[in-house]
Amino acid sequence: MSKPVILTGIRSNEEPTLGNYLGGMLPMVALQREHAGEYQINMFVPDLHSFTTPIDHASLYRNSLTNLKYFIAAGLDLSNPDTFLYRQSYIPAHSELTWILDCFTYVGEMSRMTQFKEKSSEHNESVTMGLFNYPVLMAADILLYNAKYVPVGEDQFQHLEITRDIATRFNNKFGDIFTIPEATKQQMSFIQRDNGLRIRSLTDPTKKMSKSSTDEKSKILLADDPEVARKKIMSATTDSLGEINFNWETQPGITSLLQILALLGGRSQEEVNAEWVGHTQYGDFKKAVADEVARFLTDFQARLATITDEILLAKLEQSERDMAITANETLLRAQRAVGLRPTV
Ligand code: ATP
Ligand code: MG
């Protein structure tokens, strides 16, 4: 009756960059294009996850909406009937199930989570229970909707495995309550959300472009004024070799600009290289890239401006009503299993 579920979180990404657009948003849009029809696609905003480490709470609500608008401007189709877009905190079953699962999760196994170990060493003044418990909330996010596929990066593999462990333990004790998501190996062969693309920093092209970098010139923000972005490209670090070549080892700056030119222009790398390799005028080349970036930003920002709160909230509220039904059904099965509700 129902379609298999692909579940993915749309992370709050304040001030997203061109790297986030090409490497994070476009693959998500492609996932929707390729799999809607055959699968149900749950895209949720993990707003409860967003303050496991300190944030600016005054802007959390607004940021969640703004962030979604970026995805829509990047091509996410709100009218697709197989796609559900919802905020975690609007479906209280996430927190309810987390508590139940907590009581079947061992401190020992949670203490082995490498992401917790890493993050808690960065923030050792203020390590919260939320940070420690975050993988259990993630398990609830997945299990509530009987999700089969959860396209995640390598950093989340351990959390996916603990979800499977907790669900299997629960099922062994209480019967067939949860759908076990596919193992990471199967997930990997089904889909990779991260397409491996790494857009480079404009000031140090041996590093990736990062939204958290404090060097404003290193990154193109999707919200940048196109003229400001143009200047950033014109001052991007290149080399003194004096000839354009596509070579990540010897000319990472030039190569990165060739890549941006191809990706934003929707042209193949070969075509762009055929046009520019061998040229010696870096200025002309940078101007071509700067024009392409400015044109892209102008179009993108025009699309962004058409997406109103009303359009977005209508989709969110409808999805939240629909998804609460599934989530509450799963929660009720778990509540019955542990004796909180009468069995039928
Ligand atoms: P931070 O500096 O805070 O880590 P970030 O720019 O690396 O920020 P993330 O929030 O870590 O962004 O990642 C969001 C998405 O953007 C992920 O899918 C990630 O793979 C993608 N992404 C981030 N940076 C790049 C980049 N330079 N090139 C391509 N994809 C990127
Ligand atoms: Mg990052």
Short mmCIF file of C-alpha atoms and ligand atoms in Angstrom, two decimals:
data_model
loop_
_atom_site.label_atom_id
_atom_site.label_comp_id
_atom_site.label_asym_id
_atom_site.label_seq_id
_atom_site.Cartn_x
_atom_site.Cartn_y
_atom_site.Cartn_z
CA MET A 1 0.00 0.00 0.00
CA SER A 2 2.54 2.60 1.03
CA LYS A 3 5.73 3.48 -0.78
CA PRO A 4 9.13 2.82 0.81
CA VAL A 5 10.34 5.87 2.69
CA ILE A 6 13.52 7.83 2.07
CA LEU A 7 14.17 10.14 5.00
CA THR A 8 16.56 13.02 5.07
CA GLY A 9 17.14 16.01 7.32
CA ILE A 10 17.43 19.51 5.93
CA ARG A 11 19.98 21.00 8.22
CA SER A 12 19.74 24.59 9.25
CA ASN A 13 22.47 26.25 7.31
CA GLU A 14 22.75 29.88 8.19
CA GLU A 15 24.33 31.97 5.45
CA PRO A 16 24.78 29.09 3.01
CA THR A 17 27.58 29.28 0.47
CA LEU A 18 27.99 28.34 -3.16
CA GLY A 19 29.59 25.13 -1.85
CA ASN A 20 26.47 24.29 0.16
CA TYR A 21 24.33 24.96 -2.89
CA LEU A 22 26.31 22.77 -5.29
CA GLY A 23 27.31 20.05 -2.83
CA GLY A 24 24.35 19.98 -0.44
CA MET A 25 21.19 21.46 -1.94
CA LEU A 26 21.39 20.31 -5.55
CA PRO A 27 21.91 16.63 -4.59
CA MET A 28 18.77 16.89 -2.43
CA VAL A 29 16.80 18.33 -5.33
CA ALA A 30 18.15 15.55 -7.54
CA LEU A 31 17.07 12.97 -4.97
CA GLN A 32 13.54 14.29 -5.18
CA ARG A 33 13.58 14.31 -9.00
CA GLU A 34 14.96 10.80 -9.26
CA HIS A 35 12.98 9.02 -6.59
CA ALA A 36 9.60 10.70 -6.13
CA GLY A 37 6.95 8.49 -7.66
CA GLU A 38 8.53 5.27 -6.54
CA TYR A 39 9.32 6.37 -2.99
CA GLN A 40 7.89 8.60 -0.32
CA ILE A 41 10.40 11.31 0.49
CA ASN A 42 10.43 12.74 4.00
CA MET A 43 12.47 15.90 4.29
CA PHE A 44 12.44 17.30 7.77
CA VAL A 45 13.96 20.22 9.58
CA PRO A 46 15.79 18.85 12.63
CA ASP A 47 14.98 21.89 14.72
CA LEU A 48 15.17 19.97 18.01
CA HIS A 49 18.66 18.88 17.04
CA SER A 50 19.79 22.40 16.37
CA PHE A 51 20.69 23.43 19.91
CA THR A 52 22.65 20.45 21.18
CA THR A 53 25.42 23.05 21.22
CA PRO A 54 24.75 26.73 21.97
CA ILE A 55 22.99 28.80 19.28
CA ASP A 56 21.22 32.13 18.98
CA HIS A 57 17.69 31.12 19.99
CA ALA A 58 16.16 34.42 18.94
CA SER A 59 16.79 33.50 15.32
CA LEU A 60 16.09 29.74 15.36
CA TYR A 61 12.47 29.87 14.21
CA ARG A 62 13.15 32.36 11.43
CA ASN A 63 16.29 30.55 10.30
CA SER A 64 14.42 27.28 9.83
CA LEU A 65 12.04 28.94 7.38
CA THR A 66 14.74 30.92 5.60
CA ASN A 67 16.82 27.81 5.20
CA LEU A 68 13.93 25.94 3.58
CA LYS A 69 13.40 28.81 1.17
CA TYR A 70 16.97 28.35 -0.04
CA PHE A 71 16.23 24.72 -0.88
CA ILE A 72 13.07 25.72 -2.72
CA ALA A 73 14.97 28.38 -4.67
CA ALA A 74 17.48 25.65 -5.50
CA GLY A 75 14.68 23.65 -7.12
CA LEU A 76 12.95 21.60 -4.43
CA ASP A 77 9.41 21.06 -5.69
CA LEU A 78 6.76 21.79 -3.06
CA SER A 79 3.90 20.51 -5.20
CA ASN A 80 5.32 16.99 -5.41
CA PRO A 81 2.73 14.72 -3.72
CA ASP A 82 5.34 12.16 -2.57
CA THR A 83 7.43 14.75 -0.75
CA PHE A 84 6.68 15.72 2.84
CA LEU A 85 8.37 18.70 4.37
CA TYR A 86 8.03 19.07 8.12
CA ARG A 87 9.58 20.40 11.26
CA GLN A 88 10.58 17.84 13.84
CA SER A 89 9.35 19.88 16.79
CA TYR A 90 5.86 20.22 15.30
CA ILE A 91 5.35 16.47 15.63
CA PRO A 92 5.66 15.78 19.38
CA ALA A 93 5.93 12.02 18.79
CA HIS A 94 9.65 12.61 18.06
CA SER A 95 10.32 13.62 21.66
CA GLU A 96 7.91 11.04 23.09
CA LEU A 97 9.50 8.14 21.27
CA THR A 98 12.97 9.42 22.16
CA TRP A 99 12.17 8.99 25.84
CA ILE A 100 10.90 5.45 25.36
CA LEU A 101 13.95 4.51 23.27
CA ASP A 102 16.24 6.13 25.85
CA CYS A 103 15.13 3.52 28.34
CA PHE A 104 16.29 0.76 25.97
CA THR A 105 19.62 2.37 25.09
CA TYR A 106 22.75 1.78 27.13
CA VAL A 107 25.06 4.52 28.35
CA GLY A 108 27.93 2.23 27.40
CA GLU A 109 27.01 2.05 23.72
CA MET A 110 26.24 5.77 23.56
CA SER A 111 29.61 6.60 25.06
CA ARG A 112 31.26 5.01 22.05
CA MET A 113 29.78 7.54 19.61
CA THR A 114 32.77 9.23 18.03
CA GLN A 115 30.88 12.36 17.03
CA PHE A 116 29.94 12.94 20.66
CA LYS A 117 33.52 12.40 21.74
CA GLU A 118 34.77 14.87 19.15
CA LYS A 119 32.13 17.52 19.72
CA SER A 120 32.28 17.27 23.49
CA SER A 121 36.01 17.85 23.45
CA GLU A 122 35.43 21.07 21.47
CA HIS A 123 32.77 22.33 23.87
CA ASN A 124 33.93 20.78 27.11
CA GLU A 125 32.62 23.67 29.20
CA SER A 126 29.04 23.02 28.19
CA VAL A 127 28.47 19.42 27.13
CA THR A 128 24.74 18.90 27.37
CA MET A 129 22.60 15.80 27.75
CA GLY A 130 21.10 16.84 24.42
CA LEU A 131 24.42 16.42 22.68
CA PHE A 132 24.91 13.01 24.28
CA ASN A 133 21.37 11.90 23.52
CA TYR A 134 21.17 13.22 19.98
CA PRO A 135 21.58 9.81 18.27
CA VAL A 136 18.50 8.51 20.11
CA LEU A 137 16.43 11.43 18.84
CA MET A 138 17.79 10.58 15.39
CA ALA A 139 16.66 6.98 15.89
CA ALA A 140 13.16 8.25 16.69
CA ASP A 141 13.22 10.48 13.58
CA ILE A 142 13.89 7.42 11.45
CA LEU A 143 11.77 4.77 13.18
CA LEU A 144 8.59 6.87 13.47
CA TYR A 145 8.15 6.86 9.70
CA ASN A 146 9.33 3.29 9.02
CA ALA A 147 12.10 4.74 6.88
CA LYS A 148 14.08 2.32 4.79
CA TYR A 149 16.68 4.64 3.33
CA VAL A 150 18.42 7.44 5.19
CA PRO A 151 21.03 8.99 2.94
CA VAL A 152 23.72 10.27 5.29
CA GLY A 153 27.40 11.05 5.15
CA GLU A 154 30.04 8.90 6.74
CA ASP A 155 29.92 10.96 9.94
CA GLN A 156 26.42 9.59 10.56
CA PHE A 157 27.05 5.90 9.87
CA GLN A 158 27.56 5.12 13.53
CA HIS A 159 24.26 6.81 14.41
CA LEU A 160 22.45 4.83 11.77
CA GLU A 161 23.92 1.61 13.15
CA ILE A 162 22.84 2.47 16.69
CA THR A 163 19.33 3.14 15.35
CA ARG A 164 19.33 -0.38 13.94
CA ASP A 165 20.67 -1.78 17.22
CA ILE A 166 18.04 -0.05 19.35
CA ALA A 167 15.20 -1.00 17.00
CA THR A 168 16.35 -4.62 16.79
CA ARG A 169 16.64 -4.83 20.57
CA PHE A 170 13.14 -3.39 20.97
CA ASN A 171 11.68 -5.76 18.36
CA ASN A 172 13.38 -8.78 19.95
CA LYS A 173 11.75 -7.92 23.25
CA PHE A 174 8.32 -6.79 22.07
CA GLY A 175 7.68 -8.20 18.61
CA ASP A 176 7.54 -6.51 15.27
CA ILE A 177 7.19 -2.85 16.29
CA PHE A 178 9.72 -1.00 14.16
CA THR A 179 10.91 -1.24 10.58
CA ILE A 180 14.68 -1.65 10.63
CA PRO A 181 16.35 0.78 8.22
CA GLU A 182 18.82 -0.70 5.74
CA ALA A 183 22.41 -1.18 6.89
CA THR A 184 24.94 1.48 5.93
CA LYS A 185 26.38 -0.71 3.15
CA GLN A 186 22.97 -0.98 1.48
CA GLN A 187 22.35 2.71 2.08
CA MET A 188 25.62 3.51 0.38
CA SER A 189 24.81 1.49 -2.69
CA PHE A 190 21.30 2.94 -2.85
CA ILE A 191 22.19 6.57 -2.67
CA GLN A 192 24.86 8.99 -1.63
CA ARG A 193 23.60 12.34 -0.51
CA ASP A 194 27.07 13.79 -0.55
CA ASN A 195 28.15 13.66 -4.17
CA GLY A 196 31.78 14.06 -3.18
CA LEU A 197 31.97 17.50 -4.73
CA ARG A 198 34.19 19.94 -2.84
CA ILE A 199 34.11 23.55 -3.92
CA ARG A 200 37.36 25.21 -2.85
CA SER A 201 37.97 28.29 -0.77
CA LEU A 202 38.65 31.33 -2.93
CA THR A 203 41.55 32.49 -0.79
CA ASP A 204 43.13 29.09 -0.12
CA PRO A 205 42.12 26.73 -2.93
CA THR A 206 43.76 23.75 -1.23
CA LYS A 207 40.90 23.92 1.33
CA LYS A 208 37.16 23.60 0.89
CA MET A 209 34.83 26.58 0.94
CA SER A 210 33.21 26.65 4.40
CA LYS A 211 30.31 28.73 5.62
CA SER A 212 31.86 28.95 9.09
CA SER A 213 35.08 30.48 7.78
CA THR A 214 35.61 33.98 9.16
CA ASP A 215 37.44 34.98 5.98
CA GLU A 216 34.61 36.61 4.03
CA LYS A 217 36.65 36.62 0.83
CA SER A 218 37.04 32.85 0.92
CA LYS A 219 33.39 32.15 0.24
CA ILE A 220 30.52 33.20 -1.99
CA LEU A 221 27.34 33.46 0.06
CA LEU A 222 24.05 32.78 -1.70
CA ALA A 223 22.90 36.07 -0.17
CA ASP A 224 25.90 38.03 -1.47
CA ASP A 225 25.24 41.07 -3.58
CA PRO A 226 26.21 39.91 -7.09
CA GLU A 227 28.66 42.81 -7.36
CA VAL A 228 30.36 41.86 -4.10
CA ALA A 229 30.59 38.26 -5.33
CA ARG A 230 32.09 39.47 -8.58
CA LYS A 231 34.87 41.23 -6.66
CA LYS A 232 35.56 38.10 -4.60
CA ILE A 233 36.08 36.10 -7.79
CA MET A 234 38.31 38.79 -9.29
CA SER A 235 40.52 38.67 -6.20
CA ALA A 236 40.52 34.87 -5.86
CA THR A 237 43.91 33.28 -5.24
CA THR A 238 45.40 31.71 -8.36
CA ASP A 239 49.10 31.22 -9.23
CA SER A 240 51.94 32.80 -11.17
CA LEU A 241 52.30 30.12 -13.83
CA GLY A 242 50.62 32.34 -16.40
CA GLU A 243 48.74 29.66 -18.31
CA ILE A 244 45.32 28.19 -17.64
CA ASN A 245 45.32 24.44 -16.98
CA PHE A 246 42.92 22.08 -15.27
CA ASN A 247 45.18 20.56 -12.64
CA TRP A 248 44.21 20.27 -8.97
CA GLU A 249 47.81 19.63 -7.92
CA THR A 250 49.66 22.44 -9.62
CA GLN A 251 46.92 25.04 -10.18
CA PRO A 252 44.16 24.47 -7.63
CA GLY A 253 42.93 28.09 -7.78
CA ILE A 254 42.51 28.19 -11.55
CA THR A 255 41.10 24.65 -11.58
CA SER A 256 38.54 25.53 -8.95
CA LEU A 257 37.39 28.51 -11.02
CA LEU A 258 37.11 26.29 -14.11
CA GLN A 259 34.96 23.95 -12.06
CA ILE A 260 32.68 26.74 -10.82
CA LEU A 261 32.33 28.04 -14.37
CA ALA A 262 31.24 24.62 -15.64
CA LEU A 263 28.87 23.83 -12.77
CA LEU A 264 27.07 27.18 -12.73
CA GLY A 265 26.86 27.42 -16.49
CA GLY A 266 25.40 23.91 -16.72
CA ARG A 267 28.19 22.94 -19.11
CA SER A 268 30.51 19.94 -19.05
CA GLN A 269 34.00 20.40 -17.63
CA GLU A 270 35.44 19.29 -20.98
CA GLU A 271 33.58 22.01 -22.82
CA VAL A 272 34.70 24.73 -20.43
CA ASN A 273 38.28 23.45 -20.46
CA ALA A 274 38.32 23.38 -24.26
CA GLU A 275 37.36 27.03 -24.19
CA TRP A 276 39.94 28.21 -21.64
CA VAL A 277 42.89 25.84 -21.27
CA GLY A 278 46.01 27.34 -22.80
CA HIS A 279 44.86 30.95 -22.36
CA THR A 280 47.32 33.22 -20.61
CA GLN A 281 45.11 36.14 -19.59
CA TYR A 282 43.94 35.30 -16.06
CA GLY A 283 42.03 38.61 -15.92
CA ASP A 284 39.77 37.74 -18.87
CA PHE A 285 39.16 34.31 -17.45
CA LYS A 286 38.31 35.59 -13.98
CA LYS A 287 35.94 38.10 -15.53
CA ALA A 288 34.10 35.26 -17.30
CA VAL A 289 33.78 33.37 -14.01
CA ALA A 290 32.74 36.52 -12.15
CA ASP A 291 30.01 37.18 -14.75
CA GLU A 292 28.74 33.62 -14.43
CA VAL A 293 28.63 33.83 -10.61
CA ALA A 294 26.90 37.23 -10.68
CA ARG A 295 24.34 35.96 -13.19
CA PHE A 296 23.67 32.88 -11.07
CA LEU A 297 23.21 34.92 -7.88
CA THR A 298 20.89 37.39 -9.59
CA ASP A 299 18.65 34.56 -10.82
CA PHE A 300 18.81 32.66 -7.55
CA GLN A 301 17.94 35.69 -5.46
CA ALA A 302 15.05 36.56 -7.77
CA ARG A 303 13.63 33.05 -7.27
CA LEU A 304 14.17 33.31 -3.52
CA ALA A 305 12.21 36.56 -3.40
CA THR A 306 9.13 34.87 -4.87
CA ILE A 307 8.91 32.28 -2.08
CA THR A 308 6.64 33.68 0.60
CA ASP A 309 6.09 32.48 4.14
CA GLU A 310 2.50 31.63 3.16
CA ILE A 311 3.55 29.21 0.40
CA LEU A 312 6.08 27.54 2.65
CA LEU A 313 3.88 27.35 5.75
CA ALA A 314 1.00 25.87 3.75
CA LYS A 315 3.23 22.98 2.66
CA LEU A 316 4.76 22.53 6.13
CA GLU A 317 1.42 22.51 7.92
CA GLN A 318 -0.12 20.03 5.49
CA SER A 319 2.89 17.71 5.76
CA GLU A 320 2.92 18.04 9.53
CA ARG A 321 -0.74 16.97 9.70
CA ASP A 322 -0.11 14.02 7.37
CA MET A 323 3.11 12.89 9.03
CA ALA A 324 1.70 13.19 12.56
CA ILE A 325 -0.72 10.39 11.64
CA THR A 326 2.07 7.95 10.73
CA ALA A 327 4.25 9.08 13.63
CA ASN A 328 1.42 8.66 16.15
CA GLU A 329 0.63 5.18 14.85
CA THR A 330 4.22 4.08 15.40
CA LEU A 331 4.34 5.78 18.77
CA LEU A 332 1.15 4.00 19.84
CA ARG A 333 2.66 0.62 18.88
CA ALA A 334 5.66 1.42 21.07
CA GLN A 335 3.47 2.72 23.92
CA ARG A 336 1.40 -0.47 23.81
CA ALA A 337 4.54 -2.59 23.75
CA VAL A 338 5.95 -1.01 26.91
CA GLY A 339 2.62 -1.06 28.70
CA LEU A 340 1.69 2.61 28.58
CA ARG A 341 -1.46 1.95 26.56
CA PRO A 342 -3.90 -0.96 26.64
CA THR A 343 -3.24 -3.64 24.05
CA VAL A 344 -6.02 -4.28 21.57
P1 ATP B 1 30.81 24.35 8.35
O1 ATP B 1 31.98 25.23 8.03
O2 ATP B 1 29.98 24.89 9.47
O3 ATP B 1 31.14 22.91 8.47
P2 ATP B 1 29.93 23.88 5.68
O4 ATP B 1 29.95 24.98 4.67
O5 ATP B 1 30.99 22.85 5.60
O6 ATP B 1 29.85 24.53 7.10
P3 ATP B 1 27.91 21.96 6.34
O7 ATP B 1 26.75 22.44 7.14
O8 ATP B 1 29.02 21.22 7.02
O9 ATP B 1 28.51 23.23 5.56
O10 ATP B 1 27.36 21.07 5.15
C1 ATP B 1 26.12 21.33 4.51
C2 ATP B 1 26.11 20.64 3.16
O11 ATP B 1 26.94 21.34 2.23
C3 ATP B 1 26.64 19.21 3.17
O12 ATP B 1 25.86 18.44 2.29
C4 ATP B 1 28.07 19.35 2.65
O13 ATP B 1 28.51 18.16 2.02
C5 ATP B 1 27.93 20.49 1.66
N1 ATP B 1 29.16 21.26 1.51
C6 ATP B 1 29.74 22.02 2.45
N2 ATP B 1 30.82 22.64 1.97
C7 ATP B 1 30.94 22.25 0.67
C8 ATP B 1 31.87 22.56 -0.37
N3 ATP B 1 32.89 23.38 -0.17
N4 ATP B 1 31.66 21.98 -1.57
C9 ATP B 1 30.63 21.14 -1.79
N5 ATP B 1 29.74 20.81 -0.85
C10 ATP B 1 29.87 21.36 0.37
MG MG B 2 31.12 21.23 7.17
#
